[in-house]
Tab-separated table of C-alpha atoms in Angstrom:
chain	number	residue	atom	x	y	z
A	657	UNK	CA	102.766	57.071	91.265
A	658	UNK	CA	99.344	55.845	89.330
A	659	UNK	CA	96.492	53.088	89.661
A	660	UNK	CA	96.137	50.489	86.849
A	661	UNK	CA	92.950	48.687	86.579
A	662	UNK	CA	94.074	44.904	85.998
A	663	UNK	CA	92.579	43.306	82.780
A	664	UNK	CA	91.021	40.012	84.190
A	665	UNK	CA	88.796	38.586	85.732
A	666	UNK	CA	89.077	36.231	88.940
A	667	UNK	CA	86.909	33.889	91.287
A	668	UNK	CA	86.659	33.685	95.137
A	669	UNK	CA	86.869	30.201	96.261
A	670	UNK	CA	83.711	29.726	98.980
A	671	UNK	CA	84.006	27.062	101.677
A	672	UNK	CA	80.359	25.207	101.653
A	673	UNK	CA	78.379	23.129	104.584
A	674	UNK	CA	79.688	19.882	103.106
A	675	UNK	CA	83.216	21.133	102.410
A	676	UNK	CA	83.221	21.378	99.020
A	677	UNK	CA	83.311	25.149	97.946
A	678	UNK	CA	82.028	27.302	95.219
A	679	UNK	CA	83.416	29.955	92.778
A	680	UNK	CA	82.211	33.639	92.916
A	681	UNK	CA	83.463	36.787	90.632
A	682	UNK	CA	85.428	39.523	92.696
A	683	UNK	CA	85.288	43.125	91.353
A	684	UNK	CA	87.677	44.089	89.002
A	685	UNK	CA	91.184	44.182	90.772
A	686	UNK	CA	94.417	46.964	91.087
A	687	UNK	CA	97.740	47.731	91.089
A	688	UNK	CA	98.842	50.957	92.552
A	689	UNK	CA	102.623	51.153	91.120
A	690	UNK	CA	105.276	53.821	91.429
A	691	UNK	CA	108.262	53.958	89.552
A	692	UNK	CA	111.587	55.661	89.689
A	693	UNK	CA	111.563	58.330	86.368
A	694	UNK	CA	115.281	57.992	86.008
A	695	UNK	CA	116.205	54.053	86.447
A	696	UNK	CA	113.001	53.336	85.550
A	697	UNK	CA	112.374	50.646	88.490
A	698	UNK	CA	109.516	49.952	89.788
A	699	UNK	CA	110.454	50.440	94.097
A	700	UNK	CA	107.605	49.141	95.008
A	701	UNK	CA	103.800	48.141	94.231
A	702	UNK	CA	100.391	47.176	96.449
A	703	UNK	CA	97.507	44.915	94.804
A	704	UNK	CA	94.050	46.496	95.620
A	705	UNK	CA	91.335	43.871	96.154
A	706	UNK	CA	88.540	46.786	96.931
A	707	UNK	CA	86.303	48.095	94.504
A	708	UNK	CA	88.212	50.984	94.222
A	709	UNK	CA	91.064	52.355	94.678
A	710	UNK	CA	91.191	54.315	98.468
A	711	UNK	CA	93.937	56.689	100.534
A	712	UNK	CA	94.748	53.612	102.021
A	713	UNK	CA	95.984	51.490	99.159
A	714	UNK	CA	97.702	54.434	97.917
A	715	UNK	CA	99.174	54.767	101.516
A	716	UNK	CA	100.298	51.094	101.139
A	717	UNK	CA	101.697	51.284	98.088
A	718	UNK	CA	103.899	54.069	99.537
A	719	UNK	CA	104.466	51.538	102.420
A	720	UNK	CA	105.983	49.021	100.674
A	721	UNK	CA	108.476	51.421	98.716
A	722	UNK	CA	109.922	52.165	101.887
A	723	UNK	CA	110.375	48.457	103.478
A	724	UNK	CA	111.673	45.495	102.486
A	725	UNK	CA	110.397	42.898	99.603
A	726	UNK	CA	110.099	39.528	100.369
A	727	UNK	CA	109.691	36.416	97.472
A	728	UNK	CA	105.618	34.841	97.674
A	729	UNK	CA	105.819	31.552	97.897
A	730	UNK	CA	104.641	30.939	94.439
A	731	UNK	CA	101.597	27.790	93.540
A	732	UNK	CA	101.879	28.117	89.669
A	733	UNK	CA	105.582	27.318	89.278
A	734	UNK	CA	108.863	25.842	90.856
A	735	UNK	CA	111.023	28.815	89.937
A	736	UNK	CA	108.941	31.399	88.361
A	737	UNK	CA	111.501	34.493	89.396
A	738	UNK	CA	114.103	34.740	86.894
A	739	UNK	CA	117.817	34.749	88.432
A	740	UNK	CA	118.364	38.991	89.954
A	741	UNK	CA	115.054	39.669	89.657
A	742	UNK	CA	113.519	41.839	92.642
A	743	UNK	CA	113.009	45.189	93.806
A	744	UNK	CA	114.721	48.251	94.502
A	745	UNK	CA	115.273	46.776	98.574
A	746	UNK	CA	116.732	43.524	97.401
A	747	UNK	CA	119.632	44.831	96.237
A	748	UNK	CA	120.669	45.396	100.014
A	749	UNK	CA	120.224	47.395	103.209
A	750	UNK	CA	121.962	50.346	101.821
A	751	UNK	CA	118.328	50.600	99.323
A	752	UNK	CA	115.707	50.023	101.890
A	753	UNK	CA	114.003	53.496	102.622
A	754	UNK	CA	115.537	55.236	99.923
A	755	UNK	CA	113.739	58.581	99.866
A	756	UNK	CA	112.682	60.961	97.299
A	757	UNK	CA	111.910	64.181	95.806
A	758	UNK	CA	108.889	64.697	93.843
A	759	UNK	CA	106.244	62.267	93.022
A	760	UNK	CA	104.018	63.150	89.920
A	761	UNK	CA	99.908	62.132	89.831
A	762	UNK	CA	96.701	62.239	87.751
A	763	UNK	CA	94.002	63.704	89.258
A	764	UNK	CA	92.235	61.148	91.404
A	765	UNK	CA	91.278	62.210	94.190
A	766	UNK	CA	92.281	58.949	96.575
A	767	UNK	CA	96.180	60.390	95.309
A	768	UNK	CA	95.852	63.724	95.984
A	769	UNK	CA	93.644	63.520	99.091
A	770	UNK	CA	95.219	65.730	101.824
A	771	UNK	CA	96.234	62.126	104.400
A	772	UNK	CA	98.328	61.237	101.315
A	773	UNK	CA	100.195	64.407	100.871
A	774	UNK	CA	100.919	65.074	104.359
A	775	UNK	CA	101.878	60.671	104.710
A	776	UNK	CA	104.754	61.708	101.889
A	777	UNK	CA	105.898	65.504	103.251
A	778	UNK	CA	106.631	63.533	106.696
A	779	UNK	CA	107.597	60.220	105.787
A	780	UNK	CA	109.104	60.708	102.512
A	781	UNK	CA	110.312	64.514	102.670
A	782	UNK	CA	108.267	64.450	98.912
A	783	UNK	CA	106.286	67.326	97.828
A	784	UNK	CA	102.944	65.822	95.514
A	785	UNK	CA	102.785	66.809	92.107
A	786	UNK	CA	99.326	66.628	90.614
A	787	UNK	CA	97.232	69.044	88.049
A	788	UNK	CA	96.321	71.946	90.660
A	789	UNK	CA	100.360	72.425	91.028
A	790	UNK	CA	102.121	71.832	87.652
A	791	UNK	CA	101.261	71.652	84.370
A	792	UNK	CA	100.107	68.191	84.246
A	793	UNK	CA	97.192	67.427	81.921
A	794	UNK	CA	93.900	65.054	83.463
A	795	UNK	CA	93.815	61.782	81.291
A	796	UNK	CA	97.307	62.684	78.850
A	797	UNK	CA	99.371	59.264	78.893
A	798	UNK	CA	102.042	62.003	78.193
A	799	UNK	CA	102.465	63.552	81.967
A	800	UNK	CA	103.731	60.203	82.983
A	801	UNK	CA	104.714	58.302	79.789
A	802	UNK	CA	107.175	55.978	81.962
A	803	UNK	CA	104.419	54.044	84.051
A	804	UNK	CA	102.196	54.687	81.387
A	805	UNK	CA	104.505	52.452	79.495
A	806	UNK	CA	105.243	49.845	82.668
A	807	UNK	CA	101.593	49.660	82.610
A	808	UNK	CA	100.986	48.716	78.950
A	809	UNK	CA	103.908	46.060	79.170
A	810	UNK	CA	102.211	44.501	82.108
A	811	UNK	CA	99.464	44.129	80.474
A	812	UNK	CA	100.515	43.154	76.913
A	813	UNK	CA	102.791	40.572	78.402
A	814	UNK	CA	100.595	39.590	81.366
A	815	UNK	CA	97.242	39.457	82.251
A	816	UNK	CA	96.429	40.133	78.407
A	817	UNK	CA	97.622	37.133	77.226
A	818	UNK	CA	95.380	34.913	79.760
A	819	UNK	CA	92.531	33.257	79.223
A	820	UNK	CA	90.160	35.252	81.556
A	821	UNK	CA	91.825	38.152	80.128
A	822	UNK	CA	89.349	41.250	79.200
A	823	UNK	CA	91.363	43.034	77.486
A	824	UNK	CA	92.056	46.698	76.830
A	825	UNK	CA	89.393	47.521	75.430
A	826	UNK	CA	85.323	46.262	75.158
A	827	UNK	CA	85.975	45.134	71.506
A	828	UNK	CA	88.520	43.053	72.634
A	829	UNK	CA	86.570	40.432	74.438
A	830	UNK	CA	85.970	38.958	70.949
A	831	UNK	CA	82.733	37.033	71.801
A	832	UNK	CA	85.244	35.567	75.150
A	833	UNK	CA	83.593	35.229	78.055
A	834	UNK	CA	86.409	35.599	80.972
A	835	UNK	CA	83.993	35.390	83.503
A	836	UNK	CA	82.211	31.900	83.379
A	837	UNK	CA	86.630	30.525	82.318
A	838	UNK	CA	87.536	32.510	85.698
A	839	UNK	CA	85.052	30.309	87.311
A	840	UNK	CA	85.154	27.273	85.555
A	841	UNK	CA	89.122	27.362	85.839
A	842	UNK	CA	88.937	28.693	89.344
A	843	UNK	CA	91.586	31.357	88.534
A	844	UNK	CA	90.620	32.518	91.808
A	845	UNK	CA	92.492	36.219	92.730
A	846	UNK	CA	95.058	34.803	95.360
A	847	UNK	CA	96.261	33.577	92.080
A	848	UNK	CA	96.922	37.021	90.437
A	849	UNK	CA	98.493	38.294	93.672
A	850	UNK	CA	101.042	35.952	92.568
A	851	UNK	CA	101.306	36.319	89.216
A	852	UNK	CA	101.380	40.024	89.798
A	853	UNK	CA	104.636	39.655	92.047
A	854	UNK	CA	106.360	37.685	89.441
A	855	UNK	CA	105.570	39.954	86.587
A	856	UNK	CA	106.774	43.384	88.336
A	857	UNK	CA	110.472	41.499	90.222
A	858	UNK	CA	110.904	39.813	86.806
A	859	UNK	CA	110.498	42.925	84.688
A	860	UNK	CA	112.578	44.335	87.010
A	861	UNK	CA	115.686	42.159	85.963
A	862	UNK	CA	114.706	42.751	82.200
A	863	UNK	CA	116.771	44.314	79.444
A	864	UNK	CA	115.156	48.283	79.047
A	865	UNK	CA	115.621	49.608	75.929
A	866	UNK	CA	115.192	52.848	76.941
A	867	UNK	CA	117.747	52.549	79.774
A	868	UNK	CA	120.765	51.075	76.447
A	869	UNK	CA	118.981	47.935	76.959
A	870	UNK	CA	120.415	47.783	80.465
A	871	UNK	CA	117.742	46.354	83.320
A	872	UNK	CA	116.287	48.457	85.592
A	873	UNK	CA	118.147	47.188	88.319
A	874	UNK	CA	121.238	47.166	87.769
A	875	UNK	CA	120.898	50.573	86.674
A	876	UNK	CA	119.393	51.492	89.359
A	877	UNK	CA	122.902	49.917	91.549
A	878	UNK	CA	124.880	51.485	88.566
A	879	UNK	CA	123.508	55.701	89.915
A	880	UNK	CA	123.510	54.707	93.737
A	881	UNK	CA	127.083	53.580	93.377
A	882	UNK	CA	128.237	56.796	91.241
A	883	UNK	CA	126.250	60.036	92.544
A	884	UNK	CA	127.538	62.281	94.738
A	885	UNK	CA	123.776	63.743	95.851
A	886	UNK	CA	122.977	63.544	99.676
A	887	UNK	CA	120.458	60.480	100.355
A	888	UNK	CA	117.792	60.856	102.859
A	889	UNK	CA	116.478	57.376	104.360
A	890	UNK	CA	112.889	57.200	105.787
A	891	UNK	CA	112.769	56.636	109.580
A	892	UNK	CA	111.354	52.974	110.496
A	893	UNK	CA	109.018	54.004	112.822
A	894	UNK	CA	107.579	56.903	110.502
A	895	UNK	CA	106.885	53.773	108.086
A	896	UNK	CA	105.468	51.988	110.374
A	897	UNK	CA	102.730	54.451	111.620
A	898	UNK	CA	101.787	55.370	108.154
A	899	UNK	CA	98.661	53.918	108.397
A	900	UNK	CA	98.003	55.235	112.202
A	901	UNK	CA	94.775	56.974	112.916
A	902	UNK	CA	95.054	59.516	115.386
A	903	UNK	CA	91.184	61.053	117.373
A	904	UNK	CA	90.453	63.216	120.274
A	905	UNK	CA	87.891	60.883	121.879
A	906	UNK	CA	85.563	62.349	124.919
A	907	UNK	CA	85.726	59.920	127.735
A	908	UNK	CA	82.226	58.790	128.801
A	909	UNK	CA	80.594	56.741	131.789
A	910	UNK	CA	82.024	57.046	135.234
A	911	UNK	CA	80.985	56.531	138.803
A	912	UNK	CA	78.378	58.773	138.594
A	913	UNK	CA	76.308	57.015	135.909
A	914	UNK	CA	77.322	54.042	137.221
A	915	UNK	CA	79.122	52.752	134.327
A	916	UNK	CA	83.213	51.802	133.530
A	917	UNK	CA	84.881	54.889	132.001
A	918	UNK	CA	84.758	53.985	128.347
A	919	UNK	CA	85.752	55.772	124.791
A	920	UNK	CA	83.997	55.288	121.399
A	921	UNK	CA	86.496	55.335	118.515
A	922	UNK	CA	85.498	54.468	114.691
A	923	UNK	CA	82.063	53.267	115.780
A	924	UNK	CA	83.764	50.734	118.467
A	925	UNK	CA	84.192	51.244	122.642
A	926	UNK	CA	87.430	50.862	124.127
A	927	UNK	CA	89.260	50.601	127.726
A	928	UNK	CA	91.023	49.151	130.692
A	929	UNK	CA	91.624	49.127	134.070
A	930	UNK	CA	94.026	52.426	134.044
A	931	UNK	CA	91.219	54.619	132.128
A	932	UNK	CA	88.758	52.231	134.253
A	933	UNK	CA	91.080	53.742	137.505
A	934	UNK	CA	90.710	57.159	136.159
A	935	UNK	CA	87.418	58.764	136.674
A	936	UNK	CA	88.794	62.587	136.773
A	937	UNK	CA	89.240	62.025	132.781
A	938	UNK	CA	85.879	61.692	132.625
A	939	UNK	CA	83.984	63.843	130.111
A	940	UNK	CA	87.217	64.784	128.678
A	941	UNK	CA	88.788	64.324	125.954
A	942	UNK	CA	91.685	62.167	125.274
A	943	UNK	CA	94.359	61.310	122.654
A	944	UNK	CA	93.170	58.040	121.040
A	945	UNK	CA	95.645	55.782	118.402
A	946	UNK	CA	94.939	53.121	115.550
A	947	UNK	CA	98.917	52.247	116.046
A	948	UNK	CA	98.192	48.560	114.129
A	949	UNK	CA	96.456	48.338	110.772
A	950	UNK	CA	94.974	45.389	111.001
A	951	UNK	CA	94.371	44.908	114.355
A	952	UNK	CA	91.188	46.993	115.136
A	953	UNK	CA	91.270	45.205	118.609
A	954	UNK	CA	93.784	47.083	119.941
A	955	UNK	CA	94.320	51.041	120.615
A	956	UNK	CA	97.282	53.355	122.361
A	957	UNK	CA	95.891	56.242	123.962
A	958	UNK	CA	97.299	58.770	126.465
A	959	UNK	CA	96.249	62.098	127.712
A	960	UNK	CA	96.353	65.351	125.693
A	961	UNK	CA	100.141	66.218	128.342
A	962	UNK	CA	101.579	62.849	126.776
A	963	UNK	CA	100.344	60.398	130.018
A	964	UNK	CA	100.023	57.126	128.509
A	965	UNK	CA	97.101	55.215	129.869
A	966	UNK	CA	98.412	51.755	128.053
A	967	UNK	CA	96.900	49.359	125.787
A	968	UNK	CA	92.823	50.189	125.253
A	969	UNK	CA	90.710	47.050	123.479
A	970	UNK	CA	87.384	47.023	121.854
A	971	UNK	CA	84.608	45.819	123.516
A	972	UNK	CA	82.113	43.531	121.492
A	973	UNK	CA	81.578	42.630	118.591
A	974	UNK	CA	84.932	43.560	117.678
A	975	UNK	CA	87.359	42.255	120.383
A	976	UNK	CA	87.352	38.664	118.759
A	977	UNK	CA	89.279	38.341	114.743
A	978	UNK	CA	91.505	40.667	113.929
A	979	UNK	CA	89.989	43.067	111.378
A	980	UNK	CA	91.166	46.966	109.607
A	981	UNK	CA	88.840	50.066	110.588
A	982	UNK	CA	88.255	50.189	106.901
A	983	UNK	CA	86.481	46.179	107.622
A	984	UNK	CA	84.777	47.652	110.405
A	985	UNK	CA	83.022	50.481	108.149
A	986	UNK	CA	82.273	48.435	105.216
A	987	UNK	CA	80.660	45.294	107.610
A	988	UNK	CA	78.581	48.298	109.715
A	989	UNK	CA	77.819	49.403	106.449
A	990	UNK	CA	75.921	46.143	105.339
A	991	UNK	CA	74.505	45.853	108.467
A	992	UNK	CA	72.733	48.699	108.198
A	993	UNK	CA	70.905	47.746	105.235
A	994	UNK	CA	69.877	45.124	107.047
A	995	UNK	CA	71.073	42.170	106.077
A	996	UNK	CA	72.206	40.240	108.972
A	997	UNK	CA	72.515	40.785	112.157
A	998	UNK	CA	75.672	40.982	115.144
A	999	UNK	CA	74.002	39.681	117.428
A	1000	UNK	CA	75.475	40.809	121.589
A	1001	UNK	CA	78.272	39.858	122.860
A	1002	UNK	CA	79.249	37.952	119.321
A	1003	UNK	CA	81.837	38.577	116.474
A	1004	UNK	CA	80.884	40.821	114.251
A	1005	UNK	CA	83.545	39.776	111.403
A	1006	UNK	CA	82.736	36.160	111.746
A	1007	UNK	CA	79.136	36.486	111.644
A	1008	UNK	CA	79.645	38.966	108.245
A	1009	UNK	CA	82.079	36.585	107.313
A	1010	UNK	CA	78.862	33.516	107.747
A	1011	UNK	CA	76.222	35.767	105.671
A	1012	UNK	CA	78.499	35.943	102.742
A	1013	UNK	CA	79.315	32.213	102.987
A	1014	UNK	CA	75.744	31.347	103.073
A	1015	UNK	CA	74.769	32.788	99.733
A	1016	UNK	CA	77.055	30.331	97.298
A	1017	UNK	CA	74.986	31.063	94.388
A	1018	UNK	CA	74.558	34.804	94.514
A	1019	UNK	CA	74.879	36.371	91.231
A	1020	UNK	CA	76.724	39.113	91.746
A	1021	UNK	CA	80.220	40.312	92.145
A	1022	UNK	CA	81.618	38.833	96.486
A	1023	UNK	CA	81.400	41.858	98.592
A	1024	UNK	CA	85.111	43.553	98.598
A	1025	UNK	CA	84.661	43.587	102.248
A	1026	UNK	CA	84.983	39.865	102.461
A	1027	UNK	CA	87.565	39.679	100.741
A	1028	UNK	CA	89.833	42.423	103.127
A	1029	UNK	CA	88.543	39.737	106.067
A	1030	UNK	CA	90.501	36.956	104.251
A	1031	UNK	CA	93.341	39.041	103.581
A	1032	UNK	CA	93.329	39.978	107.065
A	1033	UNK	CA	92.975	36.674	108.940
A	1034	UNK	CA	95.301	34.837	106.698
A	1035	UNK	CA	97.956	37.351	107.762
A	1036	UNK	CA	97.484	37.098	111.097
A	1037	UNK	CA	96.907	33.349	111.182
A	1038	UNK	CA	100.784	33.259	109.212
A	1039	UNK	CA	102.490	35.344	112.145
A	1040	UNK	CA	100.678	32.504	114.926
A	1041	UNK	CA	100.708	29.572	113.415
A	1042	UNK	CA	104.273	30.221	112.077
A	1043	UNK	CA	105.872	29.196	108.052
A	1044	UNK	CA	107.613	26.633	109.432
A	1045	UNK	CA	104.652	24.501	110.449
A	1046	UNK	CA	102.779	25.202	107.397
A	1047	UNK	CA	105.667	24.620	104.837
A	1048	UNK	CA	106.365	20.882	106.847
A	1049	UNK	CA	102.793	20.133	106.245
A	1050	UNK	CA	102.894	21.296	102.763
A	1051	UNK	CA	105.989	18.853	102.478
A	1052	UNK	CA	104.063	15.926	104.132
A	1053	UNK	CA	101.582	16.265	102.015
A	1054	UNK	CA	103.254	16.497	98.783
A	1055	UNK	CA	104.784	13.196	99.762
A	1056	UNK	CA	101.800	11.844	100.131
A	1057	UNK	CA	100.893	12.857	96.680
A	1058	UNK	CA	103.610	11.518	94.904
A	1059	UNK	CA	103.654	7.689	97.385
A	1060	UNK	CA	99.093	7.375	97.565
A	1061	UNK	CA	100.351	4.083	98.954
A	1062	UNK	CA	101.307	5.359	101.948
A	1063	UNK	CA	99.044	4.778	104.906
A	1064	UNK	CA	97.386	7.502	107.062
A	1065	UNK	CA	99.483	6.791	109.954
A	1066	UNK	CA	102.797	7.762	107.912
A	1067	UNK	CA	101.459	11.564	108.544
A	1068	UNK	CA	101.379	13.464	110.695
A	1069	UNK	CA	99.457	16.518	109.629
A	1070	UNK	CA	97.064	17.422	105.933
A	1071	UNK	CA	97.339	21.359	105.292
A	1072	UNK	CA	94.206	22.494	103.368
A	1073	UNK	CA	94.985	21.897	99.652
A	1074	UNK	CA	93.330	24.974	99.020
A	1075	UNK	CA	94.696	27.808	100.348
A	1076	UNK	CA	92.241	30.592	99.428
A	1077	UNK	CA	89.420	29.151	101.951
A	1078	UNK	CA	88.926	30.153	105.434
A	1079	UNK	CA	87.897	28.062	108.039
A	1080	UNK	CA	84.619	29.330	110.140
A	1081	UNK	CA	82.485	28.229	112.855
A	1082	UNK	CA	80.054	26.865	109.493
A	1083	UNK	CA	82.739	24.996	107.522
A	1084	UNK	CA	82.805	21.273	108.735
A	1085	UNK	CA	86.264	19.602	108.327
A	1086	UNK	CA	86.152	16.652	106.210
A	1087	UNK	CA	87.158	12.860	107.534
A	1088	UNK	CA	90.285	12.004	105.578
A	1089	UNK	CA	91.448	9.988	108.516
A	1090	UNK	CA	94.228	12.524	109.587
A	1091	UNK	CA	95.094	14.710	112.670
A	1092	UNK	CA	94.252	18.157	110.621
A	1093	UNK	CA	95.772	21.568	111.002
A	1094	UNK	CA	94.175	23.648	113.854
A	1095	UNK	CA	91.889	26.122	111.725
A	1096	UNK	CA	93.677	29.334	110.656
A	1097	UNK	CA	90.911	31.656	112.557
A	1098	UNK	CA	91.203	29.644	115.900
A	1099	UNK	CA	95.089	29.486	115.170
A	1100	UNK	CA	94.859	33.972	114.427
A	1101	UNK	CA	93.157	34.506	117.777
A	1102	UNK	CA	94.877	31.997	120.391
A	1103	UNK	CA	96.978	33.958	122.949
A	1104	UNK	CA	95.010	37.095	122.717
């Protein structure tokens, strides 16, 4: 397992007041990959939009390796995946959740931290091999030659062939300006995520000279069907809880001070009716569990003896828009610098997004926390709006593009032509004369 910084510069479209958009450069993006040494197959990866790789990014890569892979909806090609392309989990249900014995990493702090090592032991049953407990040497390409060779192929066969590439070394720029190319061509980071998924899936289905010109997926299937060694599979609930966080929190408030009982959990106050009625728990500690990695609006609670206290809900300003704990920390860190203020009773995520989008002409790269907010809101919108609604709207839009003489009444809905934009309270809908889809952020919180 290792992390690789992509050799390219990409941008993000920021919506303006007039309905148009402005492109801003983002920081260099990362990919964390896990590759099987025997078959050379990439079993999972995570596309990180953070400025630096974190422990959460590594855990998401491990989680992707233990769950089923689904192809992305690609916008730059009608048939991007080669026939048979995919990941190990796409070979069948018996390949999902397969565990391994050893995980070799470099000495980076994010990968050798205690949290990642514990997750590997509990969920996968794997030990972590690092320069501290093995014969590996830091910054040596010979310690993990298979994944280093994969990253070289990923760069030379993919991102270094783009016009917005930075090259593998500073001298590879050769007078080019990849930042300007990314803005001029509007090469958004969402397209980079699509391209990365296609490149890795097609790599798994391409002949590899290190395994006798067989494809990694075919060789992995051969080893699976002919090996007599016992196999282990990760438990589904253990995999789902890889990014969960549990903490003992003191119950505050109570009848004596005239306030409903509550707990403070990662810079937010949580409570519910059950906790408010348990006056005997005031001044004691209870367990609070962040069980949904991309929704910090809710948390599970229980007493120290295991009695459930139900689902706690966050108080303002963290009660409206879905967010992760990392996103909350990033917003609070930006607020502490005095750049913006979250009004009492307001929405912290919406306030931060409005602040970033109000500065479209800043020369600095876009804040990584803003990209994380876009990812979570887009994911929540897909769950609530549904793929069938979005797909139907996209098909109707394409039919209208093919037949521009068609009347507006023949089109029921008009999807957004730029999926990267996030509707906010500042964005004014364009007057197209057709019924538009509901804003994704409204759909994401509807029914909550």
